[in-house]
PDB file of C-alpha atoms in Angstrom:
ATOM      1  CA  UNK O   9       2.994 -14.239  -7.495  1.00 95.00           C
ATOM      2  CA  UNK O  10       2.494 -14.028  -3.590  1.00 97.00           C
ATOM      3  CA  UNK O  11       3.110 -17.150  -1.191  1.00 98.00           C
ATOM      4  CA  UNK O  12       3.282 -16.369   2.512  1.00 98.00           C
ATOM      5  CA  UNK O  13       2.926 -17.989   5.976  1.00 98.00           C
ATOM      6  CA  UNK O  14       2.294 -15.448   8.563  1.00 98.00           C
ATOM      7  CA  UNK O  15       2.524 -15.944  12.051  1.00 98.00           C
ATOM      8  CA  UNK O  16       2.526 -13.320  14.715  1.00 97.00           C
ATOM      9  CA  UNK O  17       1.343 -12.851  18.378  1.00 94.00           C
ATOM     10  CA  UNK O  18       0.234  -9.360  19.422  1.00 92.00           C
ATOM     11  CA  UNK O  19      -0.801  -9.918  23.236  1.00 91.00           C
ATOM     12  CA  UNK O  20      -4.206 -11.628  22.273  1.00 91.00           C
ATOM     13  CA  UNK O  21      -4.449 -11.677  19.078  1.00 91.00           C
ATOM     14  CA  UNK O  22      -2.510 -14.833  17.478  1.00 94.00           C
ATOM     15  CA  UNK O  23      -2.603 -14.699  13.643  1.00 95.00           C
ATOM     16  CA  UNK O  24      -1.765 -17.838  11.453  1.00 97.00           C
ATOM     17  CA  UNK O  25      -2.292 -17.044   8.155  1.00 97.00           C
ATOM     18  CA  UNK O  26      -1.333 -18.702   4.922  1.00 97.00           C
ATOM     19  CA  UNK O  27      -2.096 -16.798   1.431  1.00 96.00           C
ATOM     20  CA  UNK O  28      -1.318 -17.211  -2.246  1.00 97.00           C
ATOM     21  CA  UNK O  29      -1.863 -14.978  -4.766  1.00 96.00           C
ATOM     22  CA  UNK O  30      -1.280 -15.632  -8.400  1.00 96.00           C
ATOM     23  CA  UNK O  31      -0.732 -12.195 -10.605  1.00 93.00           C
ATOM     24  CA  UNK O  32      -3.623  -9.740 -11.376  1.00 89.00           C
ATOM     25  CA  UNK O  33      -5.387 -11.786  -8.854  1.00 93.00           C
ATOM     26  CA  UNK O  34      -7.686  -9.797  -5.991  1.00 91.00           C
ATOM     27  CA  UNK O  35      -7.911 -11.349  -2.769  1.00 94.00           C
ATOM     28  CA  UNK O  36     -10.189  -9.878   0.113  1.00 92.00           C
ATOM     29  CA  UNK O  37      -9.471 -10.474   3.612  1.00 93.00           C
ATOM     30  CA  UNK O  38     -12.363 -10.572   5.455  1.00 92.00           C
ATOM     31  CA  UNK O  39     -13.029 -10.492   9.598  1.00 91.00           C
ATOM     32  CA  UNK O  40     -14.215  -8.869  12.428  1.00 92.00           C
ATOM     33  CA  UNK O  41     -12.724  -5.749  14.078  1.00 90.00           C
ATOM     34  CA  UNK O  42      -9.521  -6.919  15.464  1.00 89.00           C
ATOM     35  CA  UNK O  43      -9.177 -10.361  13.651  1.00 93.00           C
ATOM     36  CA  UNK O  44      -5.798  -9.236  12.343  1.00 94.00           C
ATOM     37  CA  UNK O  45      -6.639  -7.906   9.092  1.00 94.00           C
ATOM     38  CA  UNK O  46      -4.226  -4.839   9.207  1.00 93.00           C
ATOM     39  CA  UNK O  47      -1.857  -6.695  11.403  1.00 96.00           C
ATOM     40  CA  UNK O  48      -1.557  -9.138   8.137  1.00 97.00           C
ATOM     41  CA  UNK O  49      -0.944  -6.505   5.774  1.00 96.00           C
ATOM     42  CA  UNK O  50       1.614  -4.882   8.047  1.00 96.00           C
ATOM     43  CA  UNK O  51       3.465  -8.466   8.261  1.00 97.00           C
ATOM     44  CA  UNK O  52       3.694  -8.666   4.471  1.00 98.00           C
ATOM     45  CA  UNK O  53       4.661  -5.160   3.905  1.00 96.00           C
ATOM     46  CA  UNK O  54       7.631  -5.774   6.252  1.00 97.00           C
ATOM     47  CA  UNK O  55       6.138  -3.292   9.128  1.00 96.00           C
ATOM     48  CA  UNK O  56       5.226  -5.826  11.398  1.00 96.00           C
ATOM     49  CA  UNK O  57       8.183  -8.544  12.108  1.00 94.00           C
ATOM     50  CA  UNK O  58       7.099 -12.308  11.949  1.00 97.00           C
ATOM     51  CA  UNK O  59       7.374 -14.734  14.626  1.00 97.00           C
ATOM     52  CA  UNK O  60       7.477 -17.494  12.319  1.00 98.00           C
ATOM     53  CA  UNK O  61       6.925 -18.238   8.840  1.00 98.00           C
ATOM     54  CA  UNK O  62       8.099 -16.667   5.250  1.00 98.00           C
ATOM     55  CA  UNK O  63       6.891 -13.792   2.454  1.00 98.00           C
ATOM     56  CA  UNK O  64       7.807 -14.583  -1.263  1.00 98.00           C
ATOM     57  CA  UNK O  65       7.190 -11.803  -3.742  1.00 97.00           C
ATOM     58  CA  UNK O  66       7.722 -13.147  -7.743  1.00 95.00           C
ATOM     59  CA  UNK O  67      10.262 -15.865  -6.758  1.00 92.00           C
ATOM     60  CA  UNK O  68      11.904 -13.582  -4.382  1.00 96.00           C
ATOM     61  CA  UNK O  69      12.118 -13.923  -0.437  1.00 98.00           C
ATOM     62  CA  UNK O  70      11.375 -10.954   1.302  1.00 98.00           C
ATOM     63  CA  UNK O  71      11.148 -12.680   4.673  1.00 98.00           C
ATOM     64  CA  UNK O  72      12.054 -16.026   6.172  1.00 98.00           C
ATOM     65  CA  UNK O  73      12.104 -16.310   9.993  1.00 98.00           C
ATOM     66  CA  UNK O  74      13.299 -19.601   9.554  1.00 98.00           C
ATOM     67  CA  UNK O  75      16.904 -18.651   7.651  1.00 98.00           C
ATOM     68  CA  UNK O  76      16.635 -15.263   9.047  1.00 97.00           C
ATOM     69  CA  UNK O  77      16.171 -13.215   6.394  1.00 97.00           C
ATOM     70  CA  UNK O  78      14.554  -9.860   6.046  1.00 97.00           C
ATOM     71  CA  UNK O  79      14.616  -7.694   3.689  1.00 96.00           C
ATOM     72  CA  UNK O  80      13.263  -3.730   4.769  1.00 94.00           C
ATOM     73  CA  UNK O  81       9.974  -2.663   3.648  1.00 92.00           C
ATOM     74  CA  UNK O  82      11.577   0.420   1.461  1.00 86.00           C
ATOM     75  CA  UNK O  83      13.108  -2.606  -0.393  1.00 89.00           C
ATOM     76  CA  UNK O  84      10.056  -4.941  -1.347  1.00 92.00           C
ATOM     77  CA  UNK O  85       8.577  -3.545  -4.454  1.00 93.00           C
ATOM     78  CA  UNK O  86       4.607  -3.305  -2.153  1.00 95.00           C
ATOM     79  CA  UNK O  87       2.621  -0.209  -2.161  1.00 92.00           C
ATOM     80  CA  UNK O  88       0.702   0.012   0.995  1.00 90.00           C
ATOM     81  CA  UNK O  89      -2.594   2.237   1.599  1.00 89.00           C
ATOM     82  CA  UNK O  90      -3.766   2.019   5.138  1.00 85.00           C
ATOM     83  CA  UNK O  91      -7.045   3.202   6.852  1.00 80.00           C
ATOM     84  CA  UNK O  92      -5.156   6.462   7.984  1.00 80.00           C
ATOM     85  CA  UNK O  93      -3.518   8.058   5.073  1.00 81.00           C
ATOM     86  CA  UNK O  94      -0.501   9.551   6.369  1.00 86.00           C
ATOM     87  CA  UNK O  95       0.138  12.351   4.150  1.00 95.00           C
ATOM     88  CA  UNK O  96       2.920  14.801   4.580  1.00 96.00           C
ATOM     89  CA  UNK O  97       1.385  17.934   6.062  1.00 97.00           C
ATOM     90  CA  UNK O  98       4.379  20.003   4.912  1.00 97.00           C
ATOM     91  CA  UNK O  99       4.629  18.728   1.094  1.00 98.00           C
ATOM     92  CA  UNK O 100       2.219  19.653  -1.948  1.00 98.00           C
ATOM     93  CA  UNK O 101      -0.135  17.040  -2.747  1.00 98.00           C
ATOM     94  CA  UNK O 102       2.420  16.271  -6.217  1.00 98.00           C
ATOM     95  CA  UNK O 103       5.047  15.921  -3.767  1.00 98.00           C
ATOM     96  CA  UNK O 104       3.238  13.706  -1.074  1.00 97.00           C
ATOM     97  CA  UNK O 105       2.816  11.254  -4.495  1.00 97.00           C
ATOM     98  CA  UNK O 106       6.546  12.017  -5.862  1.00 98.00           C
ATOM     99  CA  UNK O 107       7.579  10.683  -2.589  1.00 95.00           C
ATOM    100  CA  UNK O 108       7.688   6.995  -3.242  1.00 89.00           C
ATOM    101  CA  UNK O 109       9.437   7.232  -6.489  1.00 93.00           C
ATOM    102  CA  UNK O 110      11.827   9.830  -5.289  1.00 94.00           C
ATOM    103  CA  UNK O 111      12.466   7.463  -1.878  1.00 89.00           C
ATOM    104  CA  UNK O 112      13.041   4.243  -4.566  1.00 86.00           C
ATOM    105  CA  UNK O 113      15.590   6.169  -6.618  1.00 90.00           C
ATOM    106  CA  UNK O 114      13.616   7.834  -9.321  1.00 94.00           C
ATOM    107  CA  UNK O 115      14.980  11.477 -10.544  1.00 97.00           C
ATOM    108  CA  UNK O 116      13.167  14.168  -9.273  1.00 95.00           C
ATOM    109  CA  UNK O 117      11.494  15.050 -12.658  1.00 97.00           C
ATOM    110  CA  UNK O 118      10.346  11.482 -13.554  1.00 98.00           C
ATOM    111  CA  UNK O 119       9.160  11.246 -10.046  1.00 98.00           C
ATOM    112  CA  UNK O 120       6.940  14.457 -10.416  1.00 98.00           C
ATOM    113  CA  UNK O 121       6.162  13.145 -13.753  1.00 98.00           C
ATOM    114  CA  UNK O 122       4.755   9.908 -12.327  1.00 98.00           C
ATOM    115  CA  UNK O 123       3.222  11.942  -9.485  1.00 98.00           C
ATOM    116  CA  UNK O 124       1.621  14.015 -11.873  1.00 98.00           C
ATOM    117  CA  UNK O 125      -0.062  11.334 -13.859  1.00 97.00           C
ATOM    118  CA  UNK O 126      -1.190   9.627 -10.924  1.00 96.00           C
ATOM    119  CA  UNK O 127      -3.221  12.564  -9.903  1.00 97.00           C
ATOM    120  CA  UNK O 128      -4.739  13.134 -13.104  1.00 96.00           C
ATOM    121  CA  UNK O 129      -5.570   9.455 -13.406  1.00 92.00           C
ATOM    122  CA  UNK O 130      -7.451   9.582 -10.018  1.00 91.00           C
ATOM    123  CA  UNK O 131      -8.875  13.140 -11.001  1.00 91.00           C
ATOM    124  CA  UNK O 132      -6.831  15.303  -8.652  1.00 96.00           C
ATOM    125  CA  UNK O 133      -4.661  17.320 -11.291  1.00 97.00           C
ATOM    126  CA  UNK O 134      -6.236  20.458  -9.995  1.00 98.00           C
ATOM    127  CA  UNK O 135      -4.881  19.907  -6.659  1.00 98.00           C
ATOM    128  CA  UNK O 136      -1.236  19.257  -6.951  1.00 98.00           C
ATOM    129  CA  UNK O 137       0.015  22.177  -5.302  1.00 98.00           C
ATOM    130  CA  UNK O 138      -2.559  21.949  -2.076  1.00 98.00           C
ATOM    131  CA  UNK O 139      -1.324  21.002   0.930  1.00 98.00           C
ATOM    132  CA  UNK O 140      -3.068  18.031   2.973  1.00 97.00           C
ATOM    133  CA  UNK O 141      -5.012  20.028   5.249  1.00 97.00           C
ATOM    134  CA  UNK O 142      -7.005  21.479   2.755  1.00 97.00           C
ATOM    135  CA  UNK O 143      -8.380  18.237   1.372  1.00 95.00           C
ATOM    136  CA  UNK O 144     -11.566  16.358   2.176  1.00 90.00           C
ATOM    137  CA  UNK O 145     -11.318  13.105   3.395  1.00 86.00           C
ATOM    138  CA  UNK O 146     -12.137  11.499  -0.066  1.00 86.00           C
ATOM    139  CA  UNK O 147      -9.531  13.502  -1.868  1.00 91.00           C
ATOM    140  CA  UNK O 148      -6.814  12.374   1.023  1.00 91.00           C
ATOM    141  CA  UNK O 149      -7.306   9.101   0.478  1.00 88.00           C
ATOM    142  CA  UNK O 150      -7.380   9.420  -3.498  1.00 90.00           C
ATOM    143  CA  UNK O 151      -4.156  11.144  -3.149  1.00 95.00           C
ATOM    144  CA  UNK O 152      -2.472   8.271  -0.904  1.00 92.00           C
ATOM    145  CA  UNK O 153      -3.603   5.562  -3.520  1.00 91.00           C
ATOM    146  CA  UNK O 154      -2.107   7.590  -6.069  1.00 94.00           C
ATOM    147  CA  UNK O 155       1.078   7.602  -3.615  1.00 94.00           C
ATOM    148  CA  UNK O 156       0.833   3.743  -3.294  1.00 92.00           C
ATOM    149  CA  UNK O 157       0.529   2.796  -6.940  1.00 93.00           C
ATOM    150  CA  UNK O 158       2.903   5.673  -7.998  1.00 95.00           C
ATOM    151  CA  UNK O 159       6.363   3.487  -7.180  1.00 93.00           C
ATOM    152  CA  UNK O 160       4.685   0.826  -9.706  1.00 93.00           C
ATOM    153  CA  UNK O 161       4.195  -2.415  -6.818  1.00 94.00           C
ATOM    154  CA  UNK O 162       4.695  -5.441  -7.582  1.00 95.00           C
ATOM    155  CA  UNK O 163       1.892  -6.608  -4.906  1.00 96.00           C
ATOM    156  CA  UNK O 164      -0.681  -3.790  -3.597  1.00 94.00           C
ATOM    157  CA  UNK O 165      -1.888  -4.092  -0.153  1.00 95.00           C
ATOM    158  CA  UNK O 166      -5.408  -1.792   0.506  1.00 92.00           C
ATOM    159  CA  UNK O 167      -6.878  -1.506   3.939  1.00 90.00           C
ATOM    160  CA  UNK O 168     -10.322  -0.384   3.428  1.00 82.00           C
ATOM    161  CA  UNK O 169      -9.049   1.727   0.556  1.00 79.00           C
ATOM    162  CA  UNK O 170     -12.574   3.382  -0.743  1.00 78.00           C
ATOM    163  CA  UNK O 171     -13.804   3.812   3.027  1.00 77.00           C
ATOM    164  CA  UNK O 172     -14.149   7.736   2.556  1.00 74.00           C
ATOM    165  CA  UNK O 173     -15.138   7.923  -1.015  1.00 78.00           C
ATOM    166  CA  UNK O 174     -18.663   9.001  -2.068  1.00 83.00           C
ATOM    167  CA  UNK O 175     -20.590   6.350  -5.047  1.00 88.00           C
ATOM    168  CA  UNK O 176     -19.406   8.143  -7.989  1.00 84.00           C
ATOM    169  CA  UNK O 177     -15.646   8.521  -6.728  1.00 80.00           C
ATOM    170  CA  UNK O 178     -15.664   4.931  -5.658  1.00 83.00           C
ATOM    171  CA  UNK O 179     -16.643   3.526  -9.131  1.00 84.00           C
ATOM    172  CA  UNK O 180     -14.050   5.618 -10.658  1.00 80.00           C
ATOM    173  CA  UNK O 181     -11.493   4.398  -8.298  1.00 76.00           C
ATOM    174  CA  UNK O 182     -12.293   0.629  -8.772  1.00 83.00           C
ATOM    175  CA  UNK O 183     -11.820   1.017 -12.321  1.00 79.00           C
ATOM    176  CA  UNK O 184      -8.490   2.897 -11.860  1.00 76.00           C
ATOM    177  CA  UNK O 185      -7.703  -0.090  -9.626  1.00 77.00           C
ATOM    178  CA  UNK O 186      -8.833  -2.792 -12.199  1.00 77.00           C
TER     179      UNK O 186
END
């Protein structure tokens, strides 16, 4: 269960949002360019400091400005996929996906197995040894999504996750997300 009260000010943008999401619920945040959608996701992930508010996930307080509580992003059990995938260019596709589990303390062999499983589910198993520079936009987007899912997050934040995918691949990825 996600319960969030987020207040962030960035220049002319003043974001003041109350949000609740039940387990397995999908919530879409809609708005024009510059409305604060990405800022909201960054705030929930712990990448953008709150000016005021609180974020609770599964009865655990991740951030509470009034009480001085702030849990760093890597300890929040949140998977994030932003518009710019930020794959590590020096790592293979497999190692990019395994990075998240490894960063959370999963032993190397298990992290690689998890990464391999997600690459297979995303239809990318054949690209495991490829470098990000050789991928199409849609392939890179699916690798980044696999990396976000490989950590088995309690909350998955997606910023236009299907934008670079063709119609057929988009339908396949939607099925995997469900």
